[in-house]
Short mmCIF file of N, CA, C and O in Angstrom, two decimals:
data_model
loop_
_atom_site.label_atom_id
_atom_site.label_comp_id
_atom_site.label_asym_id
_atom_site.label_seq_id
_atom_site.Cartn_x
_atom_site.Cartn_y
_atom_site.Cartn_z
N MET A 1412 199.97 42.68 141.09
CA MET A 1412 199.02 41.58 141.24
C MET A 1412 198.05 41.88 142.37
O MET A 1412 198.44 42.34 143.44
N ASP A 1413 196.79 41.62 142.14
CA ASP A 1413 195.76 41.88 143.13
C ASP A 1413 195.84 40.83 144.23
O ASP A 1413 195.89 39.63 143.98
N ASN A 1414 195.86 41.29 145.48
CA ASN A 1414 195.98 40.37 146.61
C ASN A 1414 194.64 39.91 147.14
O ASN A 1414 194.58 39.14 148.08
N LYS A 1415 193.54 40.38 146.56
CA LYS A 1415 192.22 39.99 147.05
C LYS A 1415 191.76 38.69 146.40
O LYS A 1415 191.96 38.47 145.21
N LEU A 1416 191.15 37.86 147.22
CA LEU A 1416 190.51 36.67 146.69
C LEU A 1416 189.19 37.06 146.05
O LEU A 1416 188.53 38.00 146.48
N THR A 1417 188.80 36.32 145.03
CA THR A 1417 187.50 36.55 144.40
C THR A 1417 186.74 35.23 144.37
O THR A 1417 187.34 34.15 144.50
N GLU A 1418 185.45 35.33 144.17
CA GLU A 1418 184.64 34.13 144.05
C GLU A 1418 185.15 33.27 142.89
O GLU A 1418 185.26 32.05 143.00
N ASN A 1419 185.47 33.92 141.77
CA ASN A 1419 185.96 33.17 140.61
C ASN A 1419 187.27 32.45 140.90
O ASN A 1419 187.46 31.31 140.45
N SER A 1420 188.19 33.09 141.64
CA SER A 1420 189.47 32.43 141.92
C SER A 1420 189.28 31.21 142.81
O SER A 1420 189.95 30.19 142.63
N ILE A 1421 188.33 31.27 143.74
CA ILE A 1421 188.07 30.12 144.61
C ILE A 1421 187.38 29.01 143.83
O ILE A 1421 187.73 27.83 143.94
N LEU A 1422 186.40 29.36 143.00
CA LEU A 1422 185.72 28.35 142.20
C LEU A 1422 186.68 27.67 141.22
O LEU A 1422 186.59 26.46 140.98
N GLU A 1423 187.63 28.44 140.71
CA GLU A 1423 188.66 27.86 139.83
C GLU A 1423 189.50 26.84 140.60
O GLU A 1423 189.79 25.75 140.10
N GLN A 1424 189.88 27.17 141.84
CA GLN A 1424 190.66 26.24 142.67
C GLN A 1424 189.82 25.01 143.01
O GLN A 1424 190.34 23.89 143.01
N GLU A 1425 188.56 25.20 143.31
CA GLU A 1425 187.67 24.07 143.60
C GLU A 1425 187.63 23.12 142.40
O GLU A 1425 187.74 21.91 142.56
N ASN A 1426 187.49 23.67 141.21
CA ASN A 1426 187.45 22.83 140.00
C ASN A 1426 188.76 22.08 139.79
O ASN A 1426 188.75 20.92 139.39
N LYS A 1427 189.87 22.74 140.08
CA LYS A 1427 191.17 22.06 140.00
C LYS A 1427 191.23 20.91 141.01
O LYS A 1427 191.75 19.84 140.71
N LEU A 1428 190.69 21.16 142.20
CA LEU A 1428 190.68 20.13 143.24
C LEU A 1428 189.82 18.94 142.82
O LEU A 1428 190.23 17.79 142.97
N TYR A 1429 188.64 19.20 142.27
CA TYR A 1429 187.76 18.12 141.81
C TYR A 1429 188.47 17.26 140.77
O TYR A 1429 188.42 16.03 140.82
N SER A 1430 189.13 17.92 139.82
CA SER A 1430 189.84 17.19 138.77
C SER A 1430 190.98 16.36 139.36
O SER A 1430 191.17 15.20 138.96
N ALA A 1431 191.72 16.94 140.28
CA ALA A 1431 192.84 16.23 140.90
C ALA A 1431 192.36 15.00 141.68
O ALA A 1431 192.99 13.94 141.64
N ILE A 1432 191.24 15.15 142.38
CA ILE A 1432 190.66 14.02 143.14
C ILE A 1432 190.23 12.93 142.17
O ILE A 1432 190.57 11.75 142.35
N LYS A 1433 189.49 13.30 141.14
CA LYS A 1433 188.96 12.31 140.21
C LYS A 1433 190.09 11.61 139.45
O LYS A 1433 190.03 10.40 139.22
N ASP A 1434 191.13 12.36 139.09
CA ASP A 1434 192.25 11.80 138.33
C ASP A 1434 193.31 11.15 139.23
O ASP A 1434 194.24 10.53 138.71
N GLY A 1435 193.18 11.33 140.56
CA GLY A 1435 194.22 10.83 141.46
C GLY A 1435 195.56 11.51 141.20
O GLY A 1435 196.61 10.90 141.33
N ASN A 1436 195.51 12.79 140.82
CA ASN A 1436 196.70 13.55 140.44
C ASN A 1436 197.42 14.07 141.69
O ASN A 1436 197.06 15.13 142.23
N ILE A 1437 198.42 13.34 142.13
CA ILE A 1437 199.13 13.67 143.37
C ILE A 1437 199.88 14.98 143.24
O ILE A 1437 199.93 15.77 144.19
N THR A 1438 200.44 15.27 142.07
CA THR A 1438 201.17 16.53 141.87
C THR A 1438 200.24 17.72 142.07
O THR A 1438 200.58 18.67 142.78
N SER A 1439 199.05 17.67 141.47
CA SER A 1439 198.08 18.76 141.63
C SER A 1439 197.59 18.85 143.07
O SER A 1439 197.49 19.95 143.62
N LEU A 1440 197.29 17.71 143.68
CA LEU A 1440 196.84 17.72 145.07
C LEU A 1440 197.92 18.32 145.97
O LEU A 1440 197.62 19.12 146.87
N ASP A 1441 199.17 17.99 145.72
CA ASP A 1441 200.28 18.52 146.51
C ASP A 1441 200.33 20.04 146.41
O ASP A 1441 200.60 20.73 147.40
N GLN A 1442 200.04 20.59 145.24
CA GLN A 1442 200.05 22.04 145.04
C GLN A 1442 198.84 22.72 145.66
O GLN A 1442 198.93 23.85 146.13
N LEU A 1443 197.70 22.03 145.67
CA LEU A 1443 196.45 22.64 146.16
C LEU A 1443 196.29 22.57 147.67
O LEU A 1443 195.57 23.38 148.25
N LEU A 1444 196.92 21.59 148.33
CA LEU A 1444 196.79 21.40 149.76
C LEU A 1444 197.97 22.02 150.50
O LEU A 1444 199.13 21.78 150.13
N HIS A 1445 197.69 22.78 151.53
CA HIS A 1445 198.75 23.38 152.34
C HIS A 1445 199.46 22.29 153.13
O HIS A 1445 198.86 21.30 153.54
N ASP A 1446 200.75 22.48 153.36
CA ASP A 1446 201.55 21.48 154.09
C ASP A 1446 201.01 21.21 155.49
O ASP A 1446 201.17 20.10 156.00
N ASP A 1447 200.37 22.19 156.11
CA ASP A 1447 199.84 22.03 157.47
C ASP A 1447 198.34 21.76 157.51
O ASP A 1447 197.68 21.97 158.53
N LEU A 1448 197.79 21.28 156.38
CA LEU A 1448 196.37 20.96 156.28
C LEU A 1448 195.91 20.03 157.41
O LEU A 1448 196.61 19.08 157.76
N LEU A 1449 194.73 20.31 157.93
CA LEU A 1449 194.02 19.40 158.82
C LEU A 1449 192.61 19.24 158.26
O LEU A 1449 191.95 20.23 157.93
N PHE A 1450 192.18 17.98 158.13
CA PHE A 1450 190.86 17.70 157.56
C PHE A 1450 190.21 16.60 158.38
O PHE A 1450 190.85 15.60 158.71
N ILE A 1451 188.92 16.78 158.69
CA ILE A 1451 188.17 15.77 159.45
C ILE A 1451 187.33 14.98 158.47
O ILE A 1451 186.49 15.54 157.75
N LEU A 1452 187.59 13.67 158.42
CA LEU A 1452 186.86 12.76 157.54
C LEU A 1452 185.46 12.48 158.09
O LEU A 1452 185.21 12.69 159.27
N PRO A 1453 184.57 11.96 157.25
CA PRO A 1453 183.24 11.58 157.74
C PRO A 1453 183.29 10.59 158.91
O PRO A 1453 182.38 10.55 159.73
N SER A 1454 184.36 9.80 159.02
CA SER A 1454 184.51 8.85 160.13
C SER A 1454 184.86 9.54 161.44
O SER A 1454 184.82 8.92 162.50
N GLY A 1455 185.23 10.83 161.37
CA GLY A 1455 185.64 11.57 162.56
C GLY A 1455 187.15 11.63 162.72
O GLY A 1455 187.66 12.38 163.56
N GLU A 1456 187.88 10.88 161.89
CA GLU A 1456 189.35 10.88 161.95
C GLU A 1456 189.89 12.18 161.38
O GLU A 1456 189.40 12.67 160.36
N THR A 1457 190.91 12.74 162.03
CA THR A 1457 191.59 13.91 161.51
C THR A 1457 192.81 13.46 160.72
O THR A 1457 193.60 12.65 161.20
N ILE A 1458 192.93 13.96 159.49
CA ILE A 1458 194.07 13.60 158.66
C ILE A 1458 194.88 14.84 158.28
O ILE A 1458 194.38 15.97 158.35
N THR A 1459 196.11 14.59 157.86
CA THR A 1459 197.01 15.63 157.38
C THR A 1459 197.13 15.54 155.86
O THR A 1459 196.62 14.61 155.24
N LYS A 1460 197.85 16.47 155.30
CA LYS A 1460 198.09 16.44 153.86
C LYS A 1460 198.77 15.13 153.46
O LYS A 1460 198.37 14.50 152.48
N GLU A 1461 199.79 14.72 154.19
CA GLU A 1461 200.53 13.51 153.82
C GLU A 1461 199.65 12.26 153.89
O GLU A 1461 199.75 11.39 153.03
N ILE A 1462 198.80 12.19 154.90
CA ILE A 1462 197.88 11.04 154.98
C ILE A 1462 196.94 11.04 153.78
O ILE A 1462 196.70 10.00 153.16
N ASP A 1463 196.43 12.21 153.42
CA ASP A 1463 195.54 12.32 152.27
C ASP A 1463 196.27 11.91 150.98
O ASP A 1463 195.76 11.10 150.20
N LEU A 1464 197.46 12.44 150.77
CA LEU A 1464 198.21 12.10 149.56
C LEU A 1464 198.54 10.61 149.51
O LEU A 1464 198.51 10.00 148.44
N ASP A 1465 198.86 10.02 150.65
CA ASP A 1465 199.16 8.58 150.70
C ASP A 1465 197.97 7.73 150.25
O ASP A 1465 198.15 6.67 149.65
N THR A 1466 196.76 8.20 150.53
CA THR A 1466 195.55 7.48 150.10
C THR A 1466 195.52 7.36 148.58
O THR A 1466 195.12 6.33 148.03
N TYR A 1467 195.96 8.41 147.90
CA TYR A 1467 196.00 8.39 146.43
C TYR A 1467 197.24 7.65 145.93
O TYR A 1467 197.16 6.89 144.97
N ARG A 1468 198.38 7.87 146.58
CA ARG A 1468 199.62 7.17 146.18
C ARG A 1468 199.46 5.66 146.24
O ARG A 1468 199.91 4.95 145.36
N ASP A 1469 198.81 5.20 147.30
CA ASP A 1469 198.62 3.76 147.51
C ASP A 1469 197.53 3.18 146.61
O ASP A 1469 197.35 1.96 146.58
N GLY A 1470 196.77 4.04 145.95
CA GLY A 1470 195.68 3.57 145.11
C GLY A 1470 194.46 3.12 145.90
O GLY A 1470 193.57 2.47 145.37
N ALA A 1471 194.42 3.49 147.21
CA ALA A 1471 193.29 3.07 148.06
C ALA A 1471 191.99 3.73 147.62
O ALA A 1471 190.93 3.12 147.69
N LEU A 1472 192.06 4.99 147.17
CA LEU A 1472 190.86 5.72 146.77
C LEU A 1472 190.88 5.96 145.27
O LEU A 1472 191.84 6.53 144.73
N LYS A 1473 189.81 5.52 144.62
CA LYS A 1473 189.62 5.78 143.20
C LYS A 1473 188.22 6.32 143.01
O LYS A 1473 187.24 5.65 143.32
N VAL A 1474 188.13 7.56 142.54
CA VAL A 1474 186.85 8.22 142.35
C VAL A 1474 186.46 8.15 140.88
O VAL A 1474 187.22 8.58 140.01
N ASP A 1475 185.29 7.59 140.61
CA ASP A 1475 184.78 7.49 139.24
C ASP A 1475 183.86 8.65 138.90
O ASP A 1475 183.84 9.12 137.76
N GLU A 1476 183.06 9.09 139.87
CA GLU A 1476 182.12 10.18 139.64
C GLU A 1476 182.16 11.12 140.83
O GLU A 1476 182.22 10.69 141.98
N LEU A 1477 182.14 12.41 140.52
CA LEU A 1477 182.21 13.45 141.54
C LEU A 1477 181.30 14.58 141.06
O LEU A 1477 181.59 15.20 140.05
N LEU A 1478 180.19 14.79 141.77
CA LEU A 1478 179.21 15.80 141.36
C LEU A 1478 179.00 16.81 142.48
O LEU A 1478 178.19 16.59 143.39
N PRO A 1479 179.72 17.94 142.45
CA PRO A 1479 179.60 18.94 143.51
C PRO A 1479 178.47 19.93 143.26
O PRO A 1479 178.13 20.22 142.11
N GLU A 1480 177.90 20.42 144.35
CA GLU A 1480 176.94 21.53 144.30
C GLU A 1480 177.32 22.51 145.40
O GLU A 1480 177.20 22.21 146.59
N ILE A 1481 177.78 23.68 144.99
CA ILE A 1481 178.19 24.72 145.93
C ILE A 1481 176.97 25.26 146.65
O ILE A 1481 175.96 25.58 146.02
N GLU A 1482 177.06 25.37 147.97
CA GLU A 1482 175.97 25.96 148.76
C GLU A 1482 176.28 27.40 149.13
O GLU A 1482 175.47 28.28 148.92
N ASN A 1483 177.45 27.62 149.73
CA ASN A 1483 177.84 28.95 150.20
C ASN A 1483 179.32 29.18 149.93
O ASN A 1483 180.11 28.24 150.00
N LEU A 1484 179.67 30.44 149.71
CA LEU A 1484 181.06 30.83 149.55
C LEU A 1484 181.23 32.20 150.17
O LEU A 1484 180.63 33.17 149.69
N ASN A 1485 182.00 32.25 151.26
CA ASN A 1485 182.27 33.52 151.94
C ASN A 1485 183.75 33.83 151.83
O ASN A 1485 184.58 32.97 152.11
N ILE A 1486 184.07 35.05 151.42
CA ILE A 1486 185.45 35.48 151.35
C ILE A 1486 185.69 36.45 152.50
O ILE A 1486 184.95 37.43 152.67
N ILE A 1487 186.71 36.14 153.30
CA ILE A 1487 187.06 36.94 154.48
C ILE A 1487 188.55 37.27 154.37
O ILE A 1487 189.40 36.41 154.63
N ASP A 1488 188.84 38.49 153.93
CA ASP A 1488 190.22 38.93 153.70
C ASP A 1488 190.95 37.97 152.76
O ASP A 1488 190.55 37.82 151.63
N ASP A 1489 192.00 37.28 153.27
CA ASP A 1489 192.78 36.39 152.42
C ASP A 1489 192.38 34.92 152.59
O ASP A 1489 193.14 34.01 152.29
N MET A 1490 191.15 34.70 153.09
CA MET A 1490 190.65 33.35 153.30
C MET A 1490 189.24 33.23 152.73
O MET A 1490 188.49 34.20 152.71
N ALA A 1491 188.92 32.02 152.27
CA ALA A 1491 187.57 31.76 151.79
C ALA A 1491 187.05 30.51 152.48
O ALA A 1491 187.80 29.56 152.73
N VAL A 1492 185.76 30.53 152.80
CA VAL A 1492 185.08 29.39 153.39
C VAL A 1492 183.99 28.98 152.41
O VAL A 1492 183.17 29.80 152.01
N ILE A 1493 184.01 27.70 152.02
CA ILE A 1493 183.04 27.21 151.06
C ILE A 1493 182.34 25.99 151.64
O ILE A 1493 182.97 25.17 152.32
N THR A 1494 181.03 25.90 151.43
CA THR A 1494 180.28 24.71 151.80
C THR A 1494 179.65 24.16 150.53
O THR A 1494 179.23 24.91 149.66
N LEU A 1495 179.59 22.84 150.45
CA LEU A 1495 179.05 22.19 149.27
C LEU A 1495 178.58 20.79 149.60
O LEU A 1495 178.98 20.22 150.62
N THR A 1496 177.72 20.29 148.75
CA THR A 1496 177.36 18.87 148.82
C THR A 1496 178.01 18.21 147.60
O THR A 1496 178.27 18.87 146.59
N MET A 1497 178.29 16.93 147.75
CA MET A 1497 178.94 16.22 146.68
C MET A 1497 178.50 14.76 146.65
O MET A 1497 178.49 14.10 147.69
N LYS A 1498 178.12 14.33 145.45
CA LYS A 1498 177.85 12.91 145.24
C LYS A 1498 179.15 12.29 144.74
O LYS A 1498 179.77 12.80 143.80
N LEU A 1499 179.56 11.23 145.39
CA LEU A 1499 180.79 10.53 145.01
C LEU A 1499 180.50 9.07 144.80
O LEU A 1499 179.71 8.47 145.54
N ASN A 1500 181.15 8.50 143.81
CA ASN A 1500 181.18 7.05 143.73
C ASN A 1500 182.52 6.62 143.17
O ASN A 1500 183.19 7.36 142.45
N GLY A 1501 182.92 5.43 143.58
CA GLY A 1501 184.22 4.91 143.19
C GLY A 1501 184.53 3.68 144.01
O GLY A 1501 183.62 2.91 144.36
N LYS A 1502 185.81 3.52 144.35
CA LYS A 1502 186.24 2.38 145.16
C LYS A 1502 187.20 2.86 146.24
O LYS A 1502 188.06 3.71 145.98
N PHE A 1503 187.03 2.30 147.43
CA PHE A 1503 187.98 2.53 148.50
C PHE A 1503 188.46 1.16 148.95
O PHE A 1503 187.65 0.32 149.36
N ASN A 1504 189.77 0.94 148.84
CA ASN A 1504 190.36 -0.38 149.10
C ASN A 1504 189.63 -1.47 148.30
O ASN A 1504 189.29 -2.52 148.83
N ASP A 1505 189.36 -1.17 147.03
CA ASP A 1505 188.70 -2.08 146.08
C ASP A 1505 187.25 -2.40 146.42
O ASP A 1505 186.67 -3.31 145.83
N VAL A 1506 186.67 -1.69 147.38
CA VAL A 1506 185.26 -1.88 147.72
C VAL A 1506 184.46 -0.72 147.12
O VAL A 1506 184.72 0.44 147.43
N PRO A 1507 183.51 -1.02 146.24
CA PRO A 1507 182.71 0.04 145.62
C PRO A 1507 181.92 0.84 146.67
O PRO A 1507 181.46 0.28 147.67
N PHE A 1508 181.79 2.14 146.42
CA PHE A 1508 180.97 2.98 147.29
C PHE A 1508 180.25 4.02 146.44
O PHE A 1508 180.69 4.38 145.36
N GLU A 1509 179.12 4.47 146.96
CA GLU A 1509 178.39 5.59 146.41
C GLU A 1509 177.76 6.30 147.59
O GLU A 1509 177.09 5.68 148.41
N ALA A 1510 178.04 7.60 147.72
CA ALA A 1510 177.56 8.33 148.89
C ALA A 1510 177.43 9.81 148.58
O ALA A 1510 178.03 10.32 147.62
N ASN A 1511 176.65 10.48 149.42
CA ASN A 1511 176.52 11.93 149.36
C ASN A 1511 177.15 12.52 150.62
O ASN A 1511 176.93 12.00 151.72
N TYR A 1512 177.91 13.60 150.41
CA TYR A 1512 178.62 14.23 151.52
C TYR A 1512 178.34 15.73 151.54
O TYR A 1512 178.02 16.32 150.51
N ARG A 1513 178.52 16.33 152.69
CA ARG A 1513 178.53 17.78 152.83
C ARG A 1513 179.93 18.15 153.34
O ARG A 1513 180.42 17.55 154.29
N TYR A 1514 180.54 19.10 152.66
CA TYR A 1514 181.89 19.52 153.00
C TYR A 1514 181.93 21.00 153.37
O TYR A 1514 181.14 21.79 152.84
N ILE A 1515 182.86 21.33 154.23
CA ILE A 1515 183.28 22.72 154.43
C ILE A 1515 184.78 22.71 154.19
O ILE A 1515 185.49 21.79 154.62
N ARG A 1516 185.23 23.71 153.44
CA ARG A 1516 186.64 23.78 153.10
C ARG A 1516 187.12 25.22 153.29
O ARG A 1516 186.39 26.17 153.00
N PHE A 1517 188.34 25.36 153.76
CA PHE A 1517 188.93 26.67 154.01
C PHE A 1517 190.12 26.86 153.07
O PHE A 1517 191.08 26.10 153.12
N TRP A 1518 190.02 27.85 152.21
CA TRP A 1518 191.08 28.22 151.27
C TRP A 1518 191.75 29.49 151.77
O TRP A 1518 191.07 30.42 152.21
N LYS A 1519 193.09 29.55 151.68
CA LYS A 1519 193.83 30.73 152.11
C LYS A 1519 194.83 31.10 151.02
O LYS A 1519 195.42 30.23 150.40
N LYS A 1520 194.98 32.41 150.82
CA LYS A 1520 195.92 32.89 149.81
C LYS A 1520 197.31 33.03 150.41
O LYS A 1520 197.48 33.61 151.48
N PHE A 1521 198.29 32.48 149.70
CA PHE A 1521 199.70 32.57 150.09
C PHE A 1521 200.48 33.14 148.91
O PHE A 1521 199.93 33.27 147.81
N GLY A 1522 201.74 33.43 149.12
CA GLY A 1522 202.59 33.96 148.05
C GLY A 1522 202.67 33.03 146.85
O GLY A 1522 202.82 33.47 145.72
N ASP A 1523 202.57 31.72 147.10
CA ASP A 1523 202.68 30.75 146.01
C ASP A 1523 201.34 30.20 145.56
O ASP A 1523 201.27 29.17 144.91
N GLY A 1524 200.26 30.86 145.93
CA GLY A 1524 198.95 30.44 145.45
C GLY A 1524 197.91 30.30 146.54
O GLY A 1524 198.16 30.60 147.70
N ILE A 1525 196.74 29.85 146.14
CA ILE A 1525 195.61 29.65 147.04
C ILE A 1525 195.59 28.16 147.38
O ILE A 1525 195.60 27.32 146.49
N LYS A 1526 195.55 27.86 148.69
CA LYS A 1526 195.64 26.48 149.13
C LYS A 1526 194.57 26.15 150.17
O LYS A 1526 194.15 27.02 150.93
N VAL A 1527 194.19 24.87 150.21
CA VAL A 1527 193.27 24.40 151.24
C VAL A 1527 194.07 24.26 152.54
O VAL A 1527 195.10 23.58 152.57
N VAL A 1528 193.59 24.89 153.61
CA VAL A 1528 194.26 24.78 154.90
C VAL A 1528 193.47 23.92 155.90
O VAL A 1528 194.01 23.47 156.90
N GLY A 1529 192.19 23.68 155.60
CA GLY A 1529 191.40 22.85 156.51
C GLY A 1529 190.03 22.57 155.95
O GLY A 1529 189.60 23.17 154.96
N GLY A 1530 189.36 21.63 156.60
CA GLY A 1530 188.01 21.31 156.19
C GLY A 1530 187.48 20.12 156.92
O GLY A 1530 188.12 19.56 157.82
N SER A 1531 186.27 19.74 156.54
CA SER A 1531 185.59 18.62 157.17
C SER A 1531 184.52 18.12 156.23
O SER A 1531 184.00 18.86 155.40
N GLY A 1532 184.20 16.83 156.35
CA GLY A 1532 183.14 16.25 155.54
C GLY A 1532 182.28 15.31 156.37
O GLY A 1532 182.78 14.66 157.27
N ILE A 1533 180.99 15.31 156.06
CA ILE A 1533 180.07 14.37 156.73
C ILE A 1533 179.19 13.71 155.68
O ILE A 1533 178.91 14.30 154.63
N ALA A 1534 178.79 12.51 155.96
CA ALA A 1534 177.84 11.82 155.07
C ALA A 1534 176.45 12.39 155.30
O ALA A 1534 176.08 12.69 156.43
N ILE A 1535 175.70 12.56 154.22
CA ILE A 1535 174.32 13.07 154.34
C ILE A 1535 173.37 12.15 153.61
O ILE A 1535 173.77 11.34 152.80
#
């Protein structure tokens, strides 16, 4: 098995992540996010994988539309850094929202797959 990351393998993982977010698929999110994930929300709050998964478990976040546009993708050894903009709309705590965000996400290859280890998002 080839140990190198490719642009296609990262884009495939990104697409899996988009689907998991839109579907609220906790099993897929659990597989895609590293156990030690740290992510900075647009509010400035730092969350962990468990906090993120709880948002979906509790039904607090429901995404109806998710439209990503990849800006940059850099592969550095067994890690990839991707930047993108995304239009999102849905409900958070039953309050409708529609917003545009810019994200940076860090993917790393492990023995059991490629996982998100960190990232950040800001409203634009």
